[in-house]
Amino acid sequence: MPVRPRHLLVGASTVIAAVVSLSGCSQKATGGDGSIKVTASDSKCEVSRAEFPAGHLTLDVDNTGSKVTEVYVLFPDGRIAAERENIGPGTKASITAEIKAGDYEIACKPGMKGDGIHRKVTATGKNTAAERSPEIDAAVAGYRSYVLTQAEETLPKAKAFADAVKAGDIETAKKLYAPSRIGWERTEPVAESFGDIDPKVDIREDGLEAGQDPEKDWTGWHRLEKALWQDKKIDDQEKRLADRLVADLNDWVKRVGTAEITPTSMANGAKELLDEVARNKITGEEDRYSHTDLVDFKGNLEGAQKSYELLKPVAAKNNPGLTRELDGQFTALTGLLDKYRIGAAGYEYTSYDKVTEPQRKELSDGVNALAEPLSKLAAAVVK
Protein backbone atom coordinates (compact mmCIF):
# COMPACT_ATOMS: atom_id res chain seq x y z
CA MET A 1 0.00 0.00 0.00
CA PRO A 2 1.72 3.20 -1.05
CA VAL A 3 1.31 5.83 1.60
CA ARG A 4 -0.55 8.97 0.55
CA PRO A 5 0.59 11.47 3.18
CA ARG A 6 -1.95 14.10 4.06
CA HIS A 7 0.61 16.82 3.54
CA LEU A 8 1.19 15.73 -0.06
CA LEU A 9 -2.28 16.95 -0.99
CA VAL A 10 -2.47 20.19 -2.89
CA GLY A 11 -5.40 22.44 -2.06
CA ALA A 12 -7.06 24.29 -4.89
CA SER A 13 -6.19 27.59 -3.27
CA THR A 14 -2.49 26.87 -3.66
CA VAL A 15 -2.66 26.61 -7.44
CA ILE A 16 -2.57 29.99 -9.16
CA ALA A 17 -4.40 30.65 -12.39
CA ALA A 18 -1.30 31.34 -14.45
CA VAL A 19 2.00 29.59 -13.98
CA VAL A 20 4.94 31.91 -13.48
CA SER A 21 8.61 31.01 -13.78
CA LEU A 22 9.49 27.87 -11.82
CA SER A 23 12.06 28.62 -9.18
CA GLY A 24 14.64 25.88 -9.15
CA CYS A 25 13.29 24.31 -12.35
CA SER A 26 15.41 23.80 -15.41
CA GLN A 27 14.00 25.42 -18.55
CA LYS A 28 15.62 22.96 -20.97
CA ALA A 29 13.94 22.35 -24.29
CA THR A 30 11.73 19.28 -24.49
CA GLY A 31 12.55 16.40 -26.72
CA GLY A 32 11.30 16.24 -30.27
CA ASP A 33 8.48 13.92 -29.20
CA GLY A 34 6.98 16.66 -27.04
CA SER A 35 7.64 14.91 -23.75
CA ILE A 36 8.46 16.77 -20.56
CA LYS A 37 11.73 15.88 -18.91
CA VAL A 38 11.71 15.59 -15.13
CA THR A 39 15.05 15.36 -13.35
CA ALA A 40 14.55 14.16 -9.79
CA SER A 41 17.37 14.31 -7.27
CA ASP A 42 17.52 14.13 -3.48
CA SER A 43 16.81 17.85 -3.23
CA LYS A 44 15.39 19.03 -6.57
CA CYS A 45 12.56 18.38 -9.00
CA GLU A 46 13.56 19.97 -12.29
CA VAL A 47 10.87 20.24 -14.96
CA SER A 48 11.79 21.08 -18.53
CA ARG A 49 8.85 23.43 -19.05
CA ALA A 50 5.99 25.00 -17.16
CA GLU A 51 3.39 24.78 -19.93
CA PHE A 52 2.45 21.97 -22.28
CA PRO A 53 -0.46 21.19 -24.61
CA ALA A 54 -3.43 19.40 -23.07
CA GLY A 55 -3.95 15.84 -24.23
CA HIS A 56 -1.54 12.96 -24.06
CA LEU A 57 1.33 13.84 -21.75
CA THR A 58 4.57 11.90 -21.38
CA LEU A 59 6.94 12.56 -18.50
CA ASP A 60 10.46 11.21 -18.98
CA VAL A 61 11.82 10.92 -15.45
CA ASP A 62 15.52 10.66 -14.64
CA ASN A 63 16.30 9.95 -10.99
CA THR A 64 19.80 11.35 -10.53
CA GLY A 65 19.65 11.15 -6.74
CA SER A 66 20.73 8.52 -4.25
CA LYS A 67 17.21 7.67 -3.03
CA VAL A 68 14.25 5.84 -4.50
CA THR A 69 11.73 8.45 -5.62
CA GLU A 70 8.13 8.89 -6.74
CA VAL A 71 6.76 11.39 -9.26
CA TYR A 72 3.16 12.61 -9.30
CA VAL A 73 0.98 14.77 -11.52
CA LEU A 74 -1.59 16.29 -9.16
CA PHE A 75 -4.94 17.90 -9.85
CA PRO A 76 -5.56 21.28 -8.14
CA ASP A 77 -7.75 19.58 -5.52
CA GLY A 78 -5.02 17.11 -4.62
CA ARG A 79 -6.26 14.09 -6.55
CA ILE A 80 -3.60 12.14 -8.39
CA ALA A 81 -3.80 12.45 -12.18
CA ALA A 82 -0.80 10.19 -12.79
CA GLU A 83 2.09 8.75 -10.82
CA ARG A 84 5.10 6.50 -10.95
CA GLU A 85 6.54 4.96 -7.82
CA ASN A 86 9.71 3.08 -6.95
CA ILE A 87 12.01 4.88 -9.40
CA GLY A 88 15.39 3.70 -8.23
CA PRO A 89 18.56 5.80 -7.93
CA GLY A 90 20.26 6.28 -11.28
CA THR A 91 17.30 4.88 -13.22
CA LYS A 92 14.81 6.35 -15.67
CA ALA A 93 11.06 5.89 -16.04
CA SER A 94 8.27 7.13 -18.28
CA ILE A 95 4.77 8.24 -17.32
CA THR A 96 2.04 8.52 -19.95
CA ALA A 97 -1.18 10.26 -18.95
CA GLU A 98 -4.24 11.94 -20.44
CA ILE A 99 -4.35 15.49 -19.11
CA LYS A 100 -7.11 18.05 -19.62
CA ALA A 101 -6.44 21.77 -19.90
CA GLY A 102 -5.87 23.41 -16.52
CA ASP A 103 -3.43 23.89 -13.66
CA TYR A 104 -1.51 21.02 -12.10
CA GLU A 105 1.52 20.29 -9.99
CA ILE A 106 4.34 17.90 -10.73
CA ALA A 107 5.75 16.55 -7.47
CA CYS A 108 8.89 14.52 -6.81
CA LYS A 109 9.15 12.70 -3.50
CA PRO A 110 12.76 11.58 -2.83
CA GLY A 111 12.90 8.68 -0.42
CA MET A 112 9.11 8.32 -0.88
CA LYS A 113 8.66 10.26 2.37
CA GLY A 114 7.76 13.79 3.38
CA ASP A 115 6.11 16.65 1.52
CA GLY A 116 7.88 16.15 -1.76
CA ILE A 117 9.11 18.93 -4.05
CA HIS A 118 6.31 20.57 -6.06
CA ARG A 119 6.39 22.46 -9.36
CA LYS A 120 3.36 24.28 -10.77
CA VAL A 121 2.56 23.57 -14.41
CA THR A 122 -0.30 24.29 -16.80
CA ALA A 123 -1.87 22.27 -19.61
CA THR A 124 -2.98 24.73 -22.26
CA GLY A 125 -5.39 24.75 -25.18
CA LYS A 126 -7.95 22.18 -26.21
CA ASN A 127 -7.92 18.68 -24.77
CA THR A 128 -7.02 16.87 -27.96
CA ALA A 129 -7.43 13.50 -26.25
CA ALA A 130 -11.12 14.15 -25.56
CA GLU A 131 -12.27 12.60 -28.84
CA ARG A 132 -11.79 8.90 -28.29
CA SER A 133 -12.67 5.79 -30.24
CA PRO A 134 -15.79 3.79 -29.35
CA GLU A 135 -13.49 0.97 -28.16
CA ILE A 136 -11.72 3.28 -25.73
CA ASP A 137 -15.00 4.76 -24.51
CA ALA A 138 -16.29 1.23 -23.88
CA ALA A 139 -13.12 0.38 -21.93
CA VAL A 140 -13.44 3.45 -19.72
CA ALA A 141 -17.15 2.84 -19.13
CA GLY A 142 -16.49 -0.80 -18.32
CA TYR A 143 -13.78 0.07 -15.85
CA ARG A 144 -15.88 2.74 -14.15
CA SER A 145 -18.63 0.17 -13.66
CA TYR A 146 -16.09 -2.35 -12.32
CA VAL A 147 -14.64 0.12 -9.82
CA LEU A 148 -18.07 1.11 -8.51
CA THR A 149 -19.12 -2.53 -8.21
CA GLN A 150 -15.98 -3.41 -6.26
CA ALA A 151 -16.54 -0.52 -3.86
CA GLU A 152 -20.19 -1.41 -3.32
CA GLU A 153 -19.37 -5.10 -2.76
CA THR A 154 -16.66 -4.18 -0.25
CA LEU A 155 -19.07 -2.42 2.11
CA PRO A 156 -21.05 -5.45 3.36
CA LYS A 157 -17.84 -7.45 3.79
CA ALA A 158 -16.22 -4.62 5.74
CA LYS A 159 -19.36 -4.24 7.83
CA ALA A 160 -19.35 -7.95 8.68
CA PHE A 161 -15.70 -7.63 9.71
CA ALA A 162 -16.47 -4.54 11.80
CA ASP A 163 -19.46 -6.24 13.43
CA ALA A 164 -17.24 -9.14 14.51
CA VAL A 165 -14.74 -6.68 16.00
CA LYS A 166 -17.50 -4.84 17.87
CA ALA A 167 -18.83 -8.15 19.18
CA GLY A 168 -15.38 -8.95 20.54
CA ASP A 169 -15.25 -12.09 18.37
CA ILE A 170 -11.54 -12.20 17.55
CA GLU A 171 -11.56 -15.49 15.61
CA THR A 172 -14.46 -14.48 13.35
CA ALA A 173 -12.92 -11.05 12.77
CA LYS A 174 -9.66 -12.73 11.73
CA LYS A 175 -11.49 -14.85 9.15
CA LEU A 176 -13.30 -11.82 7.73
CA TYR A 177 -10.31 -9.45 7.64
CA ALA A 178 -8.69 -10.48 4.33
CA PRO A 179 -11.94 -10.97 2.36
CA SER A 180 -13.06 -7.48 3.38
CA ARG A 181 -10.03 -5.99 1.60
CA ILE A 182 -10.23 -7.66 -1.83
CA GLY A 183 -12.38 -5.03 -3.59
CA TRP A 184 -10.14 -2.27 -2.27
CA GLU A 185 -7.00 -4.08 -3.44
CA ARG A 186 -8.44 -4.63 -6.92
CA THR A 187 -9.09 -0.92 -7.44
CA GLU A 188 -6.56 0.70 -5.11
CA PRO A 189 -5.15 3.26 -7.59
CA VAL A 190 -8.61 4.79 -8.06
CA ALA A 191 -9.22 4.88 -4.31
CA GLU A 192 -5.80 6.43 -3.76
CA SER A 193 -6.46 9.11 -6.37
CA PHE A 194 -8.66 10.93 -3.85
CA GLY A 195 -5.64 11.32 -1.59
CA ASP A 196 -7.36 11.52 1.79
CA ILE A 197 -9.15 8.16 1.93
CA ASP A 198 -6.15 5.81 1.71
CA PRO A 199 -4.42 7.21 4.84
CA LYS A 200 -7.64 6.66 6.78
CA VAL A 201 -8.32 3.05 5.84
CA ASP A 202 -5.14 1.37 4.58
CA ILE A 203 -2.10 2.99 6.17
CA ARG A 204 0.45 1.00 8.15
CA GLU A 205 1.99 2.24 11.37
CA ASP A 206 5.31 3.05 9.69
CA GLY A 207 3.43 5.18 7.15
CA LEU A 208 2.33 7.71 9.75
CA GLU A 209 3.86 11.14 9.47
CA ALA A 210 6.32 12.61 11.95
CA GLY A 211 4.43 13.83 14.99
CA GLN A 212 1.43 11.58 14.47
CA ASP A 213 0.55 9.38 17.44
CA PRO A 214 -0.27 5.74 16.57
CA GLU A 215 -2.70 5.62 19.48
CA LYS A 216 -4.64 8.64 18.22
CA ASP A 217 -3.96 9.01 14.51
CA TRP A 218 -3.67 5.45 13.22
CA THR A 219 -6.97 4.16 11.82
CA GLY A 220 -8.14 1.58 9.31
CA TRP A 221 -7.67 -2.08 8.50
CA HIS A 222 -4.06 -2.44 9.60
CA ARG A 223 -4.65 -0.86 13.00
CA LEU A 224 -7.34 -3.49 13.62
CA GLU A 225 -5.12 -6.19 12.14
CA LYS A 226 -2.50 -5.43 14.80
CA ALA A 227 -5.09 -5.60 17.56
CA LEU A 228 -6.38 -8.97 16.38
CA TRP A 229 -3.14 -10.79 15.67
CA GLN A 230 -0.47 -9.12 17.79
CA ASP A 231 -2.30 -7.58 20.75
CA LYS A 232 -4.93 -10.33 20.73
CA LYS A 233 -7.53 -8.08 22.29
CA ILE A 234 -10.44 -5.84 21.37
CA ASP A 235 -11.14 -2.83 23.56
CA ASP A 236 -13.55 0.06 23.18
CA GLN A 237 -11.03 1.90 21.01
CA GLU A 238 -10.95 -0.95 18.47
CA LYS A 239 -14.74 -1.04 18.41
CA ARG A 240 -14.81 2.69 17.63
CA LEU A 241 -12.18 2.16 14.93
CA ALA A 242 -14.32 -0.57 13.36
CA ASP A 243 -17.19 1.92 12.98
CA ARG A 244 -14.75 4.50 11.66
CA LEU A 245 -13.50 2.05 9.00
CA VAL A 246 -17.04 1.46 7.73
CA ALA A 247 -17.76 5.21 7.71
CA ASP A 248 -14.60 5.95 5.72
CA LEU A 249 -15.38 3.18 3.23
CA ASN A 250 -18.89 4.59 2.84
CA ASP A 251 -17.25 7.89 1.92
CA TRP A 252 -15.16 6.02 -0.67
CA VAL A 253 -18.26 4.46 -2.23
CA LYS A 254 -20.01 7.83 -2.46
CA ARG A 255 -17.03 9.47 -4.16
CA VAL A 256 -15.72 6.69 -6.38
CA GLY A 257 -18.23 7.45 -9.12
CA THR A 258 -16.63 10.89 -9.55
CA ALA A 259 -13.12 9.50 -10.09
CA GLU A 260 -11.20 10.78 -13.09
CA ILE A 261 -10.77 7.69 -15.29
CA THR A 262 -8.95 7.76 -18.61
CA PRO A 263 -7.38 5.02 -20.75
CA THR A 264 -3.93 6.00 -19.53
CA SER A 265 -4.98 6.11 -15.87
CA MET A 266 -6.34 2.58 -16.30
CA ALA A 267 -3.08 1.40 -17.85
CA ASN A 268 -0.92 3.20 -15.32
CA GLY A 269 -3.12 1.91 -12.51
CA ALA A 270 -2.54 -1.66 -13.67
CA LYS A 271 1.20 -1.10 -13.44
CA GLU A 272 0.80 0.54 -10.02
CA LEU A 273 -0.97 -2.57 -8.75
CA LEU A 274 2.00 -4.70 -9.78
CA ASP A 275 4.30 -2.19 -8.07
CA GLU A 276 2.15 -2.62 -4.95
CA VAL A 277 2.78 -6.35 -5.04
CA ALA A 278 6.52 -5.90 -5.52
CA ARG A 279 6.89 -3.29 -2.81
CA ASN A 280 4.57 -4.53 -0.06
CA LYS A 281 3.22 -8.02 -0.69
CA ILE A 282 6.40 -9.83 -1.74
CA THR A 283 8.24 -8.32 1.21
CA GLY A 284 5.48 -9.29 3.66
CA GLU A 285 5.16 -5.69 4.86
CA GLU A 286 1.51 -5.17 3.97
CA ASP A 287 -0.17 -7.68 6.27
CA ARG A 288 2.70 -8.14 8.68
CA TYR A 289 0.55 -9.35 11.58
CA SER A 290 -1.98 -11.57 9.80
CA HIS A 291 0.34 -12.80 6.99
CA THR A 292 -2.59 -12.66 4.55
CA ASP A 293 -0.44 -10.90 1.94
CA LEU A 294 -1.22 -13.43 -0.80
CA VAL A 295 -4.93 -12.53 -0.66
CA ASP A 296 -4.02 -8.89 -1.28
CA PHE A 297 -1.58 -10.06 -3.99
CA LYS A 298 -4.47 -11.85 -5.73
CA GLY A 299 -6.67 -8.76 -5.51
CA ASN A 300 -3.95 -6.55 -7.00
CA LEU A 301 -3.34 -9.04 -9.80
CA GLU A 302 -7.04 -9.34 -10.63
CA GLY A 303 -7.46 -5.56 -10.71
CA ALA A 304 -4.47 -5.16 -13.03
CA GLN A 305 -5.75 -7.87 -15.33
CA LYS A 306 -9.23 -6.31 -15.49
CA SER A 307 -7.77 -3.00 -16.68
CA TYR A 308 -5.64 -4.81 -19.22
CA GLU A 309 -8.49 -6.94 -20.59
CA LEU A 310 -10.68 -3.86 -21.08
CA LEU A 311 -7.88 -2.04 -22.91
CA LYS A 312 -6.64 -5.07 -24.83
CA PRO A 313 -8.80 -4.59 -27.98
CA VAL A 314 -7.14 -1.22 -28.60
CA ALA A 315 -3.66 -2.23 -27.44
CA ALA A 316 -3.76 -5.33 -29.66
CA LYS A 317 -4.33 -3.19 -32.74
CA ASN A 318 -1.48 -0.84 -31.89
CA ASN A 319 1.02 -3.32 -30.46
CA PRO A 320 0.00 -6.97 -30.97
CA GLY A 321 3.38 -8.21 -29.78
CA LEU A 322 2.88 -6.48 -26.44
CA THR A 323 -0.54 -8.02 -25.85
CA ARG A 324 0.76 -11.49 -26.70
CA GLU A 325 3.51 -11.03 -24.12
CA LEU A 326 1.09 -9.68 -21.52
CA ASP A 327 -1.31 -12.59 -22.06
CA GLY A 328 1.51 -15.01 -21.37
CA GLN A 329 2.85 -13.18 -18.34
CA PHE A 330 -0.57 -12.78 -16.71
CA THR A 331 -1.16 -16.52 -17.16
CA ALA A 332 2.27 -17.37 -15.77
CA LEU A 333 1.95 -15.17 -12.67
CA THR A 334 -1.58 -16.41 -11.96
CA GLY A 335 -0.24 -19.96 -12.13
CA LEU A 336 2.57 -19.15 -9.71
CA LEU A 337 0.17 -17.61 -7.22
CA ASP A 338 -2.27 -20.51 -7.53
CA LYS A 339 0.41 -22.82 -6.14
CA TYR A 340 -0.34 -21.25 -2.76
CA ARG A 341 -4.13 -21.41 -3.00
CA ILE A 342 -5.81 -23.57 -0.38
CA GLY A 343 -8.71 -25.36 -2.03
CA ALA A 344 -9.88 -25.19 -5.62
CA ALA A 345 -11.75 -21.90 -5.30
CA GLY A 346 -12.11 -18.90 -3.04
CA TYR A 347 -9.52 -16.59 -1.55
CA GLU A 348 -7.74 -18.71 1.02
CA TYR A 349 -3.99 -18.83 0.60
CA THR A 350 -0.95 -20.10 2.45
CA SER A 351 0.04 -17.88 5.37
CA TYR A 352 2.84 -15.73 4.00
CA ASP A 353 5.19 -16.44 6.91
CA LYS A 354 5.24 -20.03 5.63
CA VAL A 355 6.47 -18.95 2.16
CA THR A 356 10.23 -19.48 1.96
CA GLU A 357 12.75 -16.99 0.62
CA PRO A 358 13.34 -19.00 -2.61
CA GLN A 359 9.57 -19.12 -3.13
CA ARG A 360 9.30 -15.38 -2.55
CA LYS A 361 12.09 -14.87 -5.07
CA GLU A 362 10.15 -16.93 -7.62
CA LEU A 363 7.04 -14.84 -7.04
CA SER A 364 9.08 -11.63 -7.25
CA ASP A 365 10.60 -12.70 -10.56
CA GLY A 366 7.11 -13.42 -11.90
CA VAL A 367 5.88 -9.98 -10.83
CA ASN A 368 8.85 -8.27 -12.46
CA ALA A 369 8.37 -10.26 -15.68
CA LEU A 370 4.79 -8.95 -15.92
CA ALA A 371 5.49 -5.42 -14.70
CA GLU A 372 8.02 -4.66 -17.43
CA PRO A 373 5.68 -5.14 -20.44
CA LEU A 374 2.76 -3.76 -18.44
CA SER A 375 4.65 -0.47 -18.14
CA LYS A 376 4.25 -0.14 -21.93
CA LEU A 377 0.47 -0.51 -21.96
CA ALA A 378 -0.31 3.21 -21.55
CA ALA A 379 1.75 4.10 -24.61
CA ALA A 380 0.08 1.32 -26.58
CA VAL A 381 -3.43 2.66 -25.99
CA VAL A 382 -2.68 6.24 -27.07
CA LYS A 383 -0.88 5.55 -30.36
Coordinates of C-alpha atoms in Angstrom, one line a residue, residues 40-43 63-70 87-91 109-112:
A40 CA 14.5 14.2 -9.8
S41 CA 17.4 14.3 -7.3
D42 CA 17.5 14.1 -3.5
S43 CA 16.8 17.9 -3.2
N63 CA 16.3 10.0 -11.0
T64 CA 19.8 11.4 -10.5
G65 CA 19.6 11.2 -6.7
S66 CA 20.7 8.5 -4.2
K67 CA 17.2 7.7 -3.0
V68 CA 14.3 5.8 -4.5
T69 CA 11.7 8.4 -5.6
E70 CA 8.1 8.9 -6.7
I87 CA 12.0 4.9 -9.4
G88 CA 15.4 3.7 -8.2
P89 CA 18.6 5.8 -7.9
G90 CA 20.3 6.3 -11.3
T91 CA 17.3 4.9 -13.2
K109 CA 9.1 12.7 -3.5
P110 CA 12.8 11.6 -2.8
G111 CA 12.9 8.7 -0.4
M112 CA 9.1 8.3 -0.9

